């Protein structure tokens, strides 16, 4: 699994996540990430808010319940062997 690092706004220390899967839905990019490679680890869905031409991606945690449910269903289909619980 690839590991990516994010530098939260206002923070000096980067936070690392393992990328489990990525997808694009209706023009938006999403990442399914986890803090560890453990099978029982908590997973998060991040959405890329960056605009075309920006040098760096800007990701936020998906918090909208409807969007979270819809995107998690897509990730569940992509990862047949993974159980995603909300």
C-alpha positions as a Markdown table, in Angstrom:
| # | Residue | x | y | z |
|---|---|---|---|---|
| 1 | Unk | 0.0 | 0.0 | 0.0 |
| 2 | Unk | 1.2 | 3.5 | -0.8 |
| 3 | Unk | 1.5 | 5.9 | 2.1 |
| 4 | Unk | 0.8 | 9.6 | 1.6 |
| 5 | Unk | 1.3 | 12.5 | 3.9 |
| 6 | Unk | -0.9 | 15.5 | 4.6 |
| 7 | Unk | 0.0 | 18.7 | 6.3 |
| 8 | Unk | -3.2 | 19.9 | 8.1 |
| 9 | Unk | -3.8 | 23.7 | 7.9 |
| 10 | Unk | -2.2 | 25.3 | 10.9 |
| 11 | Unk | -0.1 | 22.3 | 11.8 |
| 12 | Unk | 3.6 | 21.8 | 11.4 |
| 13 | Unk | 3.6 | 18.0 | 11.5 |
| 14 | Unk | 2.4 | 15.9 | 8.6 |
| 15 | Unk | -0.1 | 13.1 | 9.1 |
| 16 | Unk | 0.4 | 9.8 | 7.2 |
| 17 | Unk | -2.3 | 7.6 | 5.7 |
| 18 | Unk | -2.1 | 4.3 | 3.7 |
| 19 | Unk | -4.1 | 4.5 | 0.4 |
| 20 | Unk | -6.4 | 1.5 | 0.2 |
| 21 | Unk | -8.3 | 2.6 | -3.0 |
| 22 | Unk | -9.1 | 5.6 | -5.1 |
| 23 | Unk | -11.9 | 6.5 | -7.4 |
| 24 | Unk | -13.4 | 9.3 | -9.4 |
| 25 | Unk | -17.2 | 10.0 | -9.1 |
| 26 | Unk | -19.0 | 12.8 | -11.0 |
| 27 | Unk | -15.7 | 14.6 | -11.6 |
| 28 | Unk | -14.5 | 14.4 | -8.0 |
| 29 | Unk | -11.6 | 12.3 | -6.8 |
| 30 | Unk | -11.9 | 10.3 | -3.6 |
| 31 | Unk | -9.4 | 8.3 | -1.5 |
| 32 | Unk | -10.1 | 5.5 | 0.9 |
| 33 | Unk | -7.3 | 5.7 | 3.5 |
| 34 | Unk | -6.4 | 4.1 | 6.8 |
| 35 | Unk | -3.8 | 5.0 | 9.5 |
| 36 | Unk | -2.4 | 1.5 | 9.6 |
| 37 | Unk | -2.2 | -1.7 | 7.4 |
| 38 | Unk | -4.0 | -3.7 | 10.1 |
| 39 | Unk | -7.2 | -5.4 | 8.8 |
| 40 | Unk | -9.3 | -4.0 | 11.6 |
| 41 | Unk | -8.1 | -0.4 | 11.2 |
| 42 | Unk | -10.5 | 2.5 | 10.8 |
| 43 | Unk | -10.8 | 3.9 | 7.3 |
| 44 | Unk | -11.6 | 7.4 | 6.2 |
| 45 | Unk | -12.9 | 8.8 | 2.9 |
| 46 | Unk | -11.1 | 11.9 | 1.6 |
| 47 | Unk | -12.3 | 14.2 | -1.2 |
| 48 | Unk | -10.0 | 16.2 | -3.4 |
| 49 | Unk | -11.1 | 19.9 | -3.5 |
| 50 | Unk | -8.1 | 21.2 | -5.5 |
| 51 | Unk | -8.8 | 23.0 | -8.7 |
| 52 | Unk | -7.1 | 22.3 | -12.1 |
| 53 | Unk | -3.7 | 23.8 | -12.2 |
| 54 | Unk | -3.0 | 23.8 | -8.5 |
| 55 | Unk | 0.4 | 22.5 | -7.6 |
| 56 | Unk | -0.8 | 20.5 | -4.5 |
| 57 | Unk | -4.0 | 18.5 | -3.9 |
| 58 | Unk | -6.3 | 19.7 | -1.1 |
| 59 | Unk | -8.2 | 16.8 | 0.6 |
| 60 | Unk | -10.9 | 17.0 | 3.2 |
| 61 | Unk | -12.7 | 14.3 | 5.2 |
| 62 | Unk | -16.1 | 13.5 | 3.7 |
| 63 | Unk | -18.6 | 14.3 | 6.5 |
| 64 | Unk | -21.9 | 14.6 | 4.6 |
| 65 | Unk | -23.9 | 11.4 | 5.4 |
| 66 | Unk | -25.4 | 11.0 | 1.9 |
| 67 | Unk | -22.1 | 11.5 | 0.1 |
| 68 | Unk | -20.3 | 9.3 | 2.6 |
| 69 | Unk | -22.8 | 6.5 | 2.1 |
| 70 | Unk | -22.7 | 6.8 | -1.7 |
| 71 | Unk | -18.9 | 6.8 | -1.9 |
| 72 | Unk | -18.5 | 4.0 | 0.6 |
| 73 | Unk | -20.8 | 1.8 | -1.5 |
| 74 | Unk | -18.6 | 2.4 | -4.5 |
| 75 | Unk | -15.5 | 1.5 | -2.5 |
| 76 | Unk | -17.2 | -1.6 | -1.2 |
| 77 | Unk | -17.9 | -2.7 | -4.8 |
| 78 | Unk | -14.3 | -2.0 | -5.8 |
| 79 | Unk | -12.9 | -3.9 | -2.8 |
| 80 | Unk | -15.0 | -7.1 | -2.7 |
| 81 | Unk | -12.9 | -8.6 | 0.0 |
| 82 | Unk | -13.2 | -5.6 | 2.3 |
| 83 | Unk | -16.1 | -5.0 | 4.7 |
| 84 | Unk | -16.9 | -1.3 | 5.0 |
| 85 | Unk | -19.0 | -0.2 | 8.0 |
| 86 | Unk | -20.3 | 3.3 | 8.5 |
